[in-house]
JSON list of C-alpha atoms in Angstrom, two decimals:
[
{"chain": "A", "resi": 290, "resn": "UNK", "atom": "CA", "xyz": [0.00, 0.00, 0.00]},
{"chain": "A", "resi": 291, "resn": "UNK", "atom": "CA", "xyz": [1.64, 3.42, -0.64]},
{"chain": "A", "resi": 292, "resn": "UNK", "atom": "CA", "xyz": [2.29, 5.67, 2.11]},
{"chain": "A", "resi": 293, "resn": "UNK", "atom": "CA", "xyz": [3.26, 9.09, 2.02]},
{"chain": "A", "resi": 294, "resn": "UNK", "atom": "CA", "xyz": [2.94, 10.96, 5.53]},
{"chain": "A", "resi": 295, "resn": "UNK", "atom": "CA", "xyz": [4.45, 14.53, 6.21]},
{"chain": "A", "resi": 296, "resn": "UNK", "atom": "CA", "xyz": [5.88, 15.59, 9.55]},
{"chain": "A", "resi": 297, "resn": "UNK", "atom": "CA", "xyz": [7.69, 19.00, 10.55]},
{"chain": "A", "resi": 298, "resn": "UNK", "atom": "CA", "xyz": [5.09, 21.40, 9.99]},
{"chain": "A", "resi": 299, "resn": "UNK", "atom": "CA", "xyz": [4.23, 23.48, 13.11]},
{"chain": "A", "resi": 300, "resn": "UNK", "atom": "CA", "xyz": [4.06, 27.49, 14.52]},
{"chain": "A", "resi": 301, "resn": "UNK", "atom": "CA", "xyz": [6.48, 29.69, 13.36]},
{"chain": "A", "resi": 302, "resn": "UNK", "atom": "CA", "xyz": [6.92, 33.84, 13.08]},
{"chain": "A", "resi": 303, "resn": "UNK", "atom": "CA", "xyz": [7.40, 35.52, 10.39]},
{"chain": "A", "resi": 304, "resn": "UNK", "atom": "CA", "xyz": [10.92, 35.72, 8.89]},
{"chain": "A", "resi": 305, "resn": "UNK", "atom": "CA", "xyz": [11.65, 32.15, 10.39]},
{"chain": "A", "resi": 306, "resn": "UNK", "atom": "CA", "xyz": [12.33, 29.02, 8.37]},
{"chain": "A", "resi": 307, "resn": "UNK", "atom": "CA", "xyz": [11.05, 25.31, 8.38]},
{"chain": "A", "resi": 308, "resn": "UNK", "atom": "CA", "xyz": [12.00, 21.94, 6.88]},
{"chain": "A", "resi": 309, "resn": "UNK", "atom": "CA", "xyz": [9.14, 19.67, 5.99]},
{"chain": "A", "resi": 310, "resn": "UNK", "atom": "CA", "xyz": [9.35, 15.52, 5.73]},
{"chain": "A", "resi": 311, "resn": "UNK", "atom": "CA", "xyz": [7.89, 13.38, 3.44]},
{"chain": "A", "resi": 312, "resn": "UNK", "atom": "CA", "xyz": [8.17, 9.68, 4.58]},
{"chain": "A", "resi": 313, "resn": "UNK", "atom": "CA", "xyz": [7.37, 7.55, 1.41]},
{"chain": "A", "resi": 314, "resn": "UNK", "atom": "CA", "xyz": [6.69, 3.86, 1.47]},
{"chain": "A", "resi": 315, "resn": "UNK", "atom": "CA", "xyz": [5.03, 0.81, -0.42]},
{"chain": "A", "resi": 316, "resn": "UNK", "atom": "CA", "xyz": [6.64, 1.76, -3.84]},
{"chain": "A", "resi": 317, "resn": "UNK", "atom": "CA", "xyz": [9.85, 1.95, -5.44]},
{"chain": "A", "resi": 318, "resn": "UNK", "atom": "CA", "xyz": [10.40, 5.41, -3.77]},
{"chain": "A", "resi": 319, "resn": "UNK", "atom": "CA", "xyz": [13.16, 6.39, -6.54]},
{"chain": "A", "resi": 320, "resn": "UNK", "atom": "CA", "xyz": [11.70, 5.67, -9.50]},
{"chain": "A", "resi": 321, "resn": "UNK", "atom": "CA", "xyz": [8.94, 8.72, -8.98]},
{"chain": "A", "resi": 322, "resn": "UNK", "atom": "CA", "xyz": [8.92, 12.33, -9.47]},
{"chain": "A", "resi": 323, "resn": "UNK", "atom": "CA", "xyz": [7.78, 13.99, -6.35]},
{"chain": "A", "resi": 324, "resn": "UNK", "atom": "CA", "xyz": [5.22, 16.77, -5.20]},
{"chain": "A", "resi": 325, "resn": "UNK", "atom": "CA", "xyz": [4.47, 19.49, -3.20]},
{"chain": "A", "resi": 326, "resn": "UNK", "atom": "CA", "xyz": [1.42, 21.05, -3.43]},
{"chain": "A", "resi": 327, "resn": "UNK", "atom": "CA", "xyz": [-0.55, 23.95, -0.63]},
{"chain": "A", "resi": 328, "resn": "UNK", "atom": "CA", "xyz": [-3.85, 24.33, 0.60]},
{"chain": "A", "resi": 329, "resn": "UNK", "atom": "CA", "xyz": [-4.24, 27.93, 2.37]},
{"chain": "A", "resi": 330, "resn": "UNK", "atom": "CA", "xyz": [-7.20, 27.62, 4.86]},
{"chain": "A", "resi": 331, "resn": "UNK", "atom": "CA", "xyz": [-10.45, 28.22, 3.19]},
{"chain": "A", "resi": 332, "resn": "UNK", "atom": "CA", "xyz": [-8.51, 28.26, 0.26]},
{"chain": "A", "resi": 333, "resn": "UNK", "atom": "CA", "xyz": [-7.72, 26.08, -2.99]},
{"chain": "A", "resi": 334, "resn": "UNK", "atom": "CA", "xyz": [-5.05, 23.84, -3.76]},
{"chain": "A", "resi": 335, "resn": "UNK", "atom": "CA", "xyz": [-1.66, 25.69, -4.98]},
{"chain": "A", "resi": 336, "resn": "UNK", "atom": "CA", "xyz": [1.34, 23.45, -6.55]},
{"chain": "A", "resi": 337, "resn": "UNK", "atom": "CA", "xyz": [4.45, 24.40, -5.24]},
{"chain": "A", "resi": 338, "resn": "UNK", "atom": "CA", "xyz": [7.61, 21.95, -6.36]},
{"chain": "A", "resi": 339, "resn": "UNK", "atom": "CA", "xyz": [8.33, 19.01, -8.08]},
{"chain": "A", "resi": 340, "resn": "UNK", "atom": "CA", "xyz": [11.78, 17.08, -8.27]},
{"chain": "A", "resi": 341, "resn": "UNK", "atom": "CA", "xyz": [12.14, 14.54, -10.74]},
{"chain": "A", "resi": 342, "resn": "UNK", "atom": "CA", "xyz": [12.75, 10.69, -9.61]},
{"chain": "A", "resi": 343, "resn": "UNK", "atom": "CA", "xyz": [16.95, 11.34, -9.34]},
{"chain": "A", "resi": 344, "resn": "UNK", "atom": "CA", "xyz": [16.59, 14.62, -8.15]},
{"chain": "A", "resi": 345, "resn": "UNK", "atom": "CA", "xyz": [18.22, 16.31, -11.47]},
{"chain": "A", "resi": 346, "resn": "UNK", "atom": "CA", "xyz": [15.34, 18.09, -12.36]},
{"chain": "A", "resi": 347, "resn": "UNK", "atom": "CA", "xyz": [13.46, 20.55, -9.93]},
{"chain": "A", "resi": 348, "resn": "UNK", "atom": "CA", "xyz": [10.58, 22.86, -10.33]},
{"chain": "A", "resi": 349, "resn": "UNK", "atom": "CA", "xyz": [8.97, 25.90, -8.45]},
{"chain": "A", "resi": 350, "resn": "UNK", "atom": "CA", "xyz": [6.61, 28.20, -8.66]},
{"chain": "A", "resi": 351, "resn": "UNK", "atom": "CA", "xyz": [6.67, 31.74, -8.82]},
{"chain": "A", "resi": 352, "resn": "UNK", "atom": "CA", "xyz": [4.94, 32.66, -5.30]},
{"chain": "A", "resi": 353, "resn": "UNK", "atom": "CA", "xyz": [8.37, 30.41, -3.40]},
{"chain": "A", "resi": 354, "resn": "UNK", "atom": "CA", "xyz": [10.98, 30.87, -5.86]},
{"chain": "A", "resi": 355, "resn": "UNK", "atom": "CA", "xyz": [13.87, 31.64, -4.05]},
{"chain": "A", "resi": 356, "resn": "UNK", "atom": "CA", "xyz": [12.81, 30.83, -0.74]},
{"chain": "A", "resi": 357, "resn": "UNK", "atom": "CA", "xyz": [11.72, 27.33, -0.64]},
{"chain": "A", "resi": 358, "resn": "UNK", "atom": "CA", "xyz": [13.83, 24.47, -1.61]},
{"chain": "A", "resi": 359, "resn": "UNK", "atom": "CA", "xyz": [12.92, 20.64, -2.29]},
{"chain": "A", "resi": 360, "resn": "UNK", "atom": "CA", "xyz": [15.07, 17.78, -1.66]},
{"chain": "A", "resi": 361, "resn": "UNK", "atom": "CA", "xyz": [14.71, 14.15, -1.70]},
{"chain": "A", "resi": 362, "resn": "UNK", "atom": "CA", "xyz": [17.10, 10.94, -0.16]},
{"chain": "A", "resi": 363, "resn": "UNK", "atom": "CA", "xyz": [15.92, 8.02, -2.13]},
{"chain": "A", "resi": 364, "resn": "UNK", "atom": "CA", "xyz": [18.73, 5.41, 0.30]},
{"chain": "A", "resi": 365, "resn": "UNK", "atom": "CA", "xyz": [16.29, 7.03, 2.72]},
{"chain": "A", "resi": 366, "resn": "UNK", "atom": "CA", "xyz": [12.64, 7.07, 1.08]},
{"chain": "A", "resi": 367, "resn": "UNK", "atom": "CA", "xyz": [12.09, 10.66, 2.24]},
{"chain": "A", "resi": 368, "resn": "UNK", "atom": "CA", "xyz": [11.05, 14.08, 0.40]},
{"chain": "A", "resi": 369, "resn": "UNK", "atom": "CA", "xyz": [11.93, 17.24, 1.78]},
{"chain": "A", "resi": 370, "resn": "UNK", "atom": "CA", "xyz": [11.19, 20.89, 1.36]},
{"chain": "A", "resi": 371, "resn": "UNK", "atom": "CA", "xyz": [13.10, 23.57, 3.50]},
{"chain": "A", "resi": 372, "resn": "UNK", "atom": "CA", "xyz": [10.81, 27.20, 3.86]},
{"chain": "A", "resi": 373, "resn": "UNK", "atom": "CA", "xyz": [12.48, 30.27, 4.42]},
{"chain": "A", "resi": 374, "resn": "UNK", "atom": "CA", "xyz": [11.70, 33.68, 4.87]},
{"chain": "A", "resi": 375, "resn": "UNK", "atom": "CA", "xyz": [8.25, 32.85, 5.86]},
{"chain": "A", "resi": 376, "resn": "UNK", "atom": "CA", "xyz": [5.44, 34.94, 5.72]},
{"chain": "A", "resi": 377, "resn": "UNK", "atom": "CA", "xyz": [1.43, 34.91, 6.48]},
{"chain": "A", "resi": 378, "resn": "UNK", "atom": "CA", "xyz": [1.01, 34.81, 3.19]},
{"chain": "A", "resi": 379, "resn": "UNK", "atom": "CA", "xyz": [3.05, 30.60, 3.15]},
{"chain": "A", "resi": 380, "resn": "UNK", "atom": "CA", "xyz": [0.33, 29.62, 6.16]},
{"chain": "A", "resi": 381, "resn": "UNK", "atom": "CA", "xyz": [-1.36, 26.47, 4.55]},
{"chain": "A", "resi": 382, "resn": "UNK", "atom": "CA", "xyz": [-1.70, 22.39, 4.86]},
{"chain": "A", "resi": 383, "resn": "UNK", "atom": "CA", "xyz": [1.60, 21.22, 3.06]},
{"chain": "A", "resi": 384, "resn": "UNK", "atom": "CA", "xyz": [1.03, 18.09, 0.89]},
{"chain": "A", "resi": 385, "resn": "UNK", "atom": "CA", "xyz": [3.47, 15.58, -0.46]},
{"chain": "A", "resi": 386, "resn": "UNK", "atom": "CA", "xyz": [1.97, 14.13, -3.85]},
{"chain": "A", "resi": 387, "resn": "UNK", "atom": "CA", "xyz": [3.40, 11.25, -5.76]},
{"chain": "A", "resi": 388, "resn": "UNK", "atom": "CA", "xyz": [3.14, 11.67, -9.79]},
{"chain": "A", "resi": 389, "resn": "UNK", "atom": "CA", "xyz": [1.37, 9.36, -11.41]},
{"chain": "A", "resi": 390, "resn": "UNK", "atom": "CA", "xyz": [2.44, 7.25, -14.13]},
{"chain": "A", "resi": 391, "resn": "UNK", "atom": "CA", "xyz": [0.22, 6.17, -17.22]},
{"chain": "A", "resi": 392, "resn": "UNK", "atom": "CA", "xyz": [0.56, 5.78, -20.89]},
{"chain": "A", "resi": 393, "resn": "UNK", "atom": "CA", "xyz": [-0.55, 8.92, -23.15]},
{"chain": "A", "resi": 394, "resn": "UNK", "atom": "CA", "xyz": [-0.52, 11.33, -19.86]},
{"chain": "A", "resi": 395, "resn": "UNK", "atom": "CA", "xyz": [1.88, 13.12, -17.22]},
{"chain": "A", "resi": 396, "resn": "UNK", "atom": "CA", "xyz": [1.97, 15.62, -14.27]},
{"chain": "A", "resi": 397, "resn": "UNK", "atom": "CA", "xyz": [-0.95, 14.43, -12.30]},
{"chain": "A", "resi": 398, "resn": "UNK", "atom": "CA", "xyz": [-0.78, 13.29, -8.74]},
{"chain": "A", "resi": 399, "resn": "UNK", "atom": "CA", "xyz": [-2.01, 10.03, -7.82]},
{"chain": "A", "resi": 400, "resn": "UNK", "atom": "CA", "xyz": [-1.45, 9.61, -4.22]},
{"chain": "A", "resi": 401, "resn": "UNK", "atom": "CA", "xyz": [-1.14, 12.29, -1.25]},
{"chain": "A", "resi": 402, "resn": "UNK", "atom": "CA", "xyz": [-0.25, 12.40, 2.09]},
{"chain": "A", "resi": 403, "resn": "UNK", "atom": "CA", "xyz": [-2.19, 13.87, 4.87]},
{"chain": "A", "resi": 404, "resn": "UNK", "atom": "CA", "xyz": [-0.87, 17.29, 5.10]},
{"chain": "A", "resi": 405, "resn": "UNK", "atom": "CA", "xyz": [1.45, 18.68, 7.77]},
{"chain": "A", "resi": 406, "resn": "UNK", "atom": "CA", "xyz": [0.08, 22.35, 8.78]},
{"chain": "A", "resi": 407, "resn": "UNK", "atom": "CA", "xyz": [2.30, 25.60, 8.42]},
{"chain": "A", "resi": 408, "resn": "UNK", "atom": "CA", "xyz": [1.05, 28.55, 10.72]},
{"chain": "A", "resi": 409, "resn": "UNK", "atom": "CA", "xyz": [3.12, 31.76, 10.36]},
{"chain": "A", "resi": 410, "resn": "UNK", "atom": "CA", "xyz": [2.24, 34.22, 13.00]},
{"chain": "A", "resi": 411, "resn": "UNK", "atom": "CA", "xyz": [3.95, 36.25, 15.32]},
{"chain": "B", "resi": 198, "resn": "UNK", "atom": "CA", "xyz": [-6.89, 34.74, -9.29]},
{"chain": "B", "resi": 199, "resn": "UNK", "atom": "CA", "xyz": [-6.25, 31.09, -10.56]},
{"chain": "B", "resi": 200, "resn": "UNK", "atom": "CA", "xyz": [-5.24, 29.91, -13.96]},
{"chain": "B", "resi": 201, "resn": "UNK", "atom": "CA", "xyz": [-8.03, 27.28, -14.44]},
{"chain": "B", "resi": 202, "resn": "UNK", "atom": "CA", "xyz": [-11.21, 28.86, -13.90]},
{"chain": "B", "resi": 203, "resn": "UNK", "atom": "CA", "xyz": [-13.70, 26.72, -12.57]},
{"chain": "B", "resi": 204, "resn": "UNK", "atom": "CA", "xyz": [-17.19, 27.44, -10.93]},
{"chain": "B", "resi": 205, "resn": "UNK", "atom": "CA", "xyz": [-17.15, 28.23, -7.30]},
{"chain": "B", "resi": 206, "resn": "UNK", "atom": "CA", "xyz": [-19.84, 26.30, -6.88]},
{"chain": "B", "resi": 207, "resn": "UNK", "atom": "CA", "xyz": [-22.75, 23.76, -8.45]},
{"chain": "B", "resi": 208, "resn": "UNK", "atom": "CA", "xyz": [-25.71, 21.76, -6.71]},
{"chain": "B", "resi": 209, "resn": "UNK", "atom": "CA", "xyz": [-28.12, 19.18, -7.39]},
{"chain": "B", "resi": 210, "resn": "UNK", "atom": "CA", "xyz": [-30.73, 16.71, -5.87]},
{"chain": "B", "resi": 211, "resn": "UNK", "atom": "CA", "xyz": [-30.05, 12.99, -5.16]},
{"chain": "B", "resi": 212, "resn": "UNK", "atom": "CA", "xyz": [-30.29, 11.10, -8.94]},
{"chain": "B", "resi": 213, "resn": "UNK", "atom": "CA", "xyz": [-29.40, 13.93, -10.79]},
{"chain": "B", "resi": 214, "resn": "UNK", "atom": "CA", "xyz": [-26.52, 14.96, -12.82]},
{"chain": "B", "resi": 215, "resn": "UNK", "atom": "CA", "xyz": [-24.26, 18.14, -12.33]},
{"chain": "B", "resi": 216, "resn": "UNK", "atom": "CA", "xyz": [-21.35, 19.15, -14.51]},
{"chain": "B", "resi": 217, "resn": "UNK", "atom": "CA", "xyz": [-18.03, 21.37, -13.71]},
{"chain": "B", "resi": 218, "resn": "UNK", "atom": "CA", "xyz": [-16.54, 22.95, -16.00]},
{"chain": "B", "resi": 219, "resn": "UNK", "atom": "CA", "xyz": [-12.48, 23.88, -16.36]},
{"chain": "B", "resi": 220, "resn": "UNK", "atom": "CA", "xyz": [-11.38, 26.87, -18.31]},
{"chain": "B", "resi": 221, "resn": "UNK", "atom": "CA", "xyz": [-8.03, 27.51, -19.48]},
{"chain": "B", "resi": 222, "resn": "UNK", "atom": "CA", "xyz": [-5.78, 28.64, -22.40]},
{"chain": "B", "resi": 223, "resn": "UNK", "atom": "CA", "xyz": [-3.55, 28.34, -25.33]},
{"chain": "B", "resi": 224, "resn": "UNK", "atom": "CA", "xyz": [-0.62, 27.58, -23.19]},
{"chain": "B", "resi": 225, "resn": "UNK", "atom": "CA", "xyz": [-2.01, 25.08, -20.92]},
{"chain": "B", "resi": 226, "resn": "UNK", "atom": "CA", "xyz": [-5.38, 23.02, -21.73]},
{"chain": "B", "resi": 227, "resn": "UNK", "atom": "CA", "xyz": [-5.27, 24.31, -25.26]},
{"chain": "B", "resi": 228, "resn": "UNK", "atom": "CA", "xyz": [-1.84, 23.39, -26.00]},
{"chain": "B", "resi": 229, "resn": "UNK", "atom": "CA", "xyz": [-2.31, 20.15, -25.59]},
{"chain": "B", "resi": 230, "resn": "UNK", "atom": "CA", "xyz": [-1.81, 19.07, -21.46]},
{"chain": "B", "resi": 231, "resn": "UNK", "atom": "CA", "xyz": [-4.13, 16.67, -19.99]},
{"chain": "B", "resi": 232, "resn": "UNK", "atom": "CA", "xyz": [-6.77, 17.46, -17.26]},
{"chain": "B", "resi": 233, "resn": "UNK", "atom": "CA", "xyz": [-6.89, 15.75, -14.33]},
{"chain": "B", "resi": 234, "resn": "UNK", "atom": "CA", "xyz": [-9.80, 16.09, -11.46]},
{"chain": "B", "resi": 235, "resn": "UNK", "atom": "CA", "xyz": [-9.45, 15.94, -7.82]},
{"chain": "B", "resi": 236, "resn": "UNK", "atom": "CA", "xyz": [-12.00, 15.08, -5.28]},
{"chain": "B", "resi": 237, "resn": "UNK", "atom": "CA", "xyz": [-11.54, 16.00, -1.17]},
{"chain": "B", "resi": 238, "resn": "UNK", "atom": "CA", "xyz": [-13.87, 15.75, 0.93]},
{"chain": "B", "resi": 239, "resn": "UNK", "atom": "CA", "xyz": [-13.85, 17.95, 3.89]},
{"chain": "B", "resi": 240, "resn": "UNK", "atom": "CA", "xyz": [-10.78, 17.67, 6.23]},
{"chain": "B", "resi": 241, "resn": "UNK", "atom": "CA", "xyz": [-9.13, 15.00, 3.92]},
{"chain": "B", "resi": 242, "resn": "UNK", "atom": "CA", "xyz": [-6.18, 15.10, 1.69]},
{"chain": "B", "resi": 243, "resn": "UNK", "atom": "CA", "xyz": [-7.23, 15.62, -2.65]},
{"chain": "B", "resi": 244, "resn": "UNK", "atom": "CA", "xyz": [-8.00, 12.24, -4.29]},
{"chain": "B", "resi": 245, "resn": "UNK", "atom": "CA", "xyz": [-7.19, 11.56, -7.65]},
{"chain": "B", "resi": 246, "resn": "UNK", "atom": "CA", "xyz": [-10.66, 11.15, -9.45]},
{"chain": "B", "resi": 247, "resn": "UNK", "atom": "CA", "xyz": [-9.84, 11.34, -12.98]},
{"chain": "B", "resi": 248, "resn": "UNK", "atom": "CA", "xyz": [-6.69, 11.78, -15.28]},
{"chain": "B", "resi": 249, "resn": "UNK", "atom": "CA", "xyz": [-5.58, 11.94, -18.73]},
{"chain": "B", "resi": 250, "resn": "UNK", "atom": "CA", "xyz": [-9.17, 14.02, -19.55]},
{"chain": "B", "resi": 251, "resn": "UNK", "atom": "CA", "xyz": [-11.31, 10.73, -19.22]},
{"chain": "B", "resi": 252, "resn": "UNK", "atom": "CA", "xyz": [-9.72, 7.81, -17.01]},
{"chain": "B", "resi": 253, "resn": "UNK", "atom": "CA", "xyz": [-10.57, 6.70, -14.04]},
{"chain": "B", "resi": 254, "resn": "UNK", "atom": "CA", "xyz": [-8.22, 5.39, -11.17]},
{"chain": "B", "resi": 255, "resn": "UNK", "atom": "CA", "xyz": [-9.47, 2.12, -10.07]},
{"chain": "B", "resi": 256, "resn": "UNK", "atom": "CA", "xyz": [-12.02, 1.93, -7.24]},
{"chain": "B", "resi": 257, "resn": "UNK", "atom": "CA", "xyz": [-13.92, 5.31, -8.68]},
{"chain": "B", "resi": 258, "resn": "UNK", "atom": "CA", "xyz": [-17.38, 4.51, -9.53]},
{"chain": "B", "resi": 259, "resn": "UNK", "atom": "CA", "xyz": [-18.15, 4.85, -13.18]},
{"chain": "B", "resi": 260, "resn": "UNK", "atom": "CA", "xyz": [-20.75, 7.92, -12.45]},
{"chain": "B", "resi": 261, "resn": "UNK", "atom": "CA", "xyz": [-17.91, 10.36, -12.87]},
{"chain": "B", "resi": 262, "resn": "UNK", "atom": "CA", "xyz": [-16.67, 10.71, -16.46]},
{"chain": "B", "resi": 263, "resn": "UNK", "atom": "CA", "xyz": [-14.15, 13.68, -17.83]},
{"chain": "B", "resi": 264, "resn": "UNK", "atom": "CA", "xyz": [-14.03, 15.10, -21.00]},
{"chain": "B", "resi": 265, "resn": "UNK", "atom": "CA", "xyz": [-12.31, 17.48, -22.94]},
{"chain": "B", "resi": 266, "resn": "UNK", "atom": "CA", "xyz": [-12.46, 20.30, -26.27]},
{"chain": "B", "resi": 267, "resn": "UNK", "atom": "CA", "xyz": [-10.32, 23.49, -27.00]},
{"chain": "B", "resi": 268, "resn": "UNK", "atom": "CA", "xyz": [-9.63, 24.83, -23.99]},
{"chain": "B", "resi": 269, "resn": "UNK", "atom": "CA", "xyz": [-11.78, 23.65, -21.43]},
{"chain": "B", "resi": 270, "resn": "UNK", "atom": "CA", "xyz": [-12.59, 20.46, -19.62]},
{"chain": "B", "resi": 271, "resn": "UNK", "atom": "CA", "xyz": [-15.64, 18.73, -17.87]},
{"chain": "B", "resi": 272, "resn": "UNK", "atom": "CA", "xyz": [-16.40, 16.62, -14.82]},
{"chain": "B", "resi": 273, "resn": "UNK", "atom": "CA", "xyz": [-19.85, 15.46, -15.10]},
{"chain": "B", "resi": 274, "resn": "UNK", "atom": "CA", "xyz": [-21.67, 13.18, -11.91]},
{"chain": "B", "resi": 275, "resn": "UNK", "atom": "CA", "xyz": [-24.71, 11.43, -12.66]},
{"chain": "B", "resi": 276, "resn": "UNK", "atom": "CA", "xyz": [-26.88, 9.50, -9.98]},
{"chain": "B", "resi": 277, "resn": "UNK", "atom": "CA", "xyz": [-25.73, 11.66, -7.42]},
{"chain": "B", "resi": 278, "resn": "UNK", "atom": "CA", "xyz": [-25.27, 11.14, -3.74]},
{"chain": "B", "resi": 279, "resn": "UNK", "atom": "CA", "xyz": [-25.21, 12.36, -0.58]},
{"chain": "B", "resi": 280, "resn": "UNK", "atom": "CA", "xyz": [-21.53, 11.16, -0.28]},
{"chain": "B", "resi": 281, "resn": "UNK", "atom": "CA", "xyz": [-20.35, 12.86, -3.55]},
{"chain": "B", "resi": 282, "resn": "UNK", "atom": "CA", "xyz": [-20.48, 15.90, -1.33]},
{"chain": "B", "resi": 283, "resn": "UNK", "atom": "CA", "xyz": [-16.88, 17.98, -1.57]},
{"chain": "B", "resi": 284, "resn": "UNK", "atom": "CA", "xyz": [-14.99, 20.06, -3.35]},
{"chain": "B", "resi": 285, "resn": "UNK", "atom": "CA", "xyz": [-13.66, 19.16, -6.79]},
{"chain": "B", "resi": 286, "resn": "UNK", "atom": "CA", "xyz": [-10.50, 20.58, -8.82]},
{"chain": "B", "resi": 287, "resn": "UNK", "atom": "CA", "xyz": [-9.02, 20.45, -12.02]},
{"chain": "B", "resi": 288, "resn": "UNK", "atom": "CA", "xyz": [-5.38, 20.68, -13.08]},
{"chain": "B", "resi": 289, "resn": "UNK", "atom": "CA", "xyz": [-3.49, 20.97, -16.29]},
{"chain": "B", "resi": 290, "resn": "UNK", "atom": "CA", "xyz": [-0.09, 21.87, -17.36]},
{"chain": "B", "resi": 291, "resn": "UNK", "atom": "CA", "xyz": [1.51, 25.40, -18.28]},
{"chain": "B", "resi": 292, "resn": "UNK", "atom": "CA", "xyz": [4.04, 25.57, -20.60]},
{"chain": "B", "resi": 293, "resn": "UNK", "atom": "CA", "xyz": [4.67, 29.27, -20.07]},
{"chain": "B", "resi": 294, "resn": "UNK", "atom": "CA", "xyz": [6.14, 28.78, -16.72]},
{"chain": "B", "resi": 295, "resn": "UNK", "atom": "CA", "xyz": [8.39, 25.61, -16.76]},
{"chain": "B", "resi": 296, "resn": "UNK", "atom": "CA", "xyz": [7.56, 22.52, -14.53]},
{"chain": "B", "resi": 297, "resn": "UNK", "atom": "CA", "xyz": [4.52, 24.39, -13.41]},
{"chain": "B", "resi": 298, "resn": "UNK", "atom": "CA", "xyz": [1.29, 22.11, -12.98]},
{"chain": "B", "resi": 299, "resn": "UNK", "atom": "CA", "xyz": [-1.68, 24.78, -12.43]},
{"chain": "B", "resi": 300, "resn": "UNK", "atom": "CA", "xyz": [-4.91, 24.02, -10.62]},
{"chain": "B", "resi": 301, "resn": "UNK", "atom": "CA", "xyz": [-8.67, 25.15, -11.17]},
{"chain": "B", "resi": 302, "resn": "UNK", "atom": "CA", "xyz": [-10.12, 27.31, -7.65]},
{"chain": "B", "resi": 303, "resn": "UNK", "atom": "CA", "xyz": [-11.67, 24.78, -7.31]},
{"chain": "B", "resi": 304, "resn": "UNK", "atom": "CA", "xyz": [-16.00, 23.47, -7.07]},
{"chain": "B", "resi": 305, "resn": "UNK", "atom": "CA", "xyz": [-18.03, 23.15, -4.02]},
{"chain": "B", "resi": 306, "resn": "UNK", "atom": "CA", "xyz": [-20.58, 20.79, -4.85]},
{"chain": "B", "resi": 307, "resn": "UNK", "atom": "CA", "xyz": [-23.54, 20.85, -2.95]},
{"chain": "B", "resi": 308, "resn": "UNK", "atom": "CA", "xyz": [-26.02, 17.68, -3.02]},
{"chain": "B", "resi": 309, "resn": "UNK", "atom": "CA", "xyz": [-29.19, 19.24, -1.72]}
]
């Protein structure tokens, strides 16, 4: 059964910095590009990075550019993704999202974790 | 502002069918990407619901069906239920920003 479940999230001011956890299991960990993708409260779901399966390739968008980085350890089945600089504005549920594999398509997610919780407030 | 426009919300009855539309443009649906549909219920993580415009994962029930022409895309229910209930996204591609995947703002369907 795949298994991706978060960890590190938790209350931090503004300015301050965070490293979030993905703990993959029940796939071949290092053979998938990996996501992370934000839910503000109330809000809609925003994609934030991808790294492909060896880590060579890496994505962002605009609104983290610069601030956030992803990471992955595939001896250790884990994703990462260090926040700095934080602001209100990065307070959201942080998801790790594997991509999806199937013929004729790409960039979809097909399984997500639970969501770790990023509160930035002074 | 998000770069698939979808309805805030939609609403039906028990038994009938509701349709969402996605709206994007020449450098994401109408290029070429895929759509792909997420369902979450409240306080859960997204589900994957349908990808590649029209499949679905296994275990989703056959009463949702994608489609998709130009630059938009559709999720239609039929027989709806009570459990169907959630808020429902679409997501594509961009080519104008590199890697980027781009999401709708997302549905709140209502079953009354």
């Amino acid at each position: 059964e795949v298994q991706l479940v978060e960890s590190g999230g938790g209350l931090v001011k503004p300015g301050g910095s965070l490293r979030l956890s993905c703990a993959a299991s029940g796939f071949t960990f290092s053979s998938f590009t990996m996501n992370w993708v934000r839910q503000a409260p109330g809000k809609g779901l925003q994609w934030v990075s991808s790294i492909s399966s060896s880590g060579s390739y890496i994505y962002y968008g605009d609104s983290v550019k610069g601030r956030f980085t992803i990471s992955r350890d595939n001896s250790k089945n884990s994703l990462y993704l260090q926040i700095n600089s934080l602001s209100a504005g990065d307070t959201a549920v942080y998801y790790c999202a594997r991509d999806g594999r199937a013929a004729r398509t790409e960039y979809f997610s097909d399984y997500w974790g639970q969501g770790t919780l990023v509160t930035v407030s002074s | 502002q998000s770069v698939l426009t979808q309805p805030p919300s939609v609403s039906g009855a028990p038994g009938q069918r509701v349709t969402i539309s996605c709206t994007g443009s020449s450098s994401n649906i109408g290029a070429g990407y895929d759509v792909h549909w997420y369902q979450q219920l409240p306080g859960t993580a997204p589900k994957l619901l349908i990808y590649g415009n029209i499949n679905r994962p296994s275990g989703v029930p056959d009463r949702f069906s994608g489609s998709k022409s130009g630059t938009s895309a559709s999720l239609a229910i039929t027989g709806l239920q009570a459990e169907d209930e959630a808020d429902y996204y679409c997501q594509s591609y961009d080519s104008s920003l590199s890697g980027s995947r781009v999401f709708g703002g997302g549905t709140k369907l209502t079953v009354l």
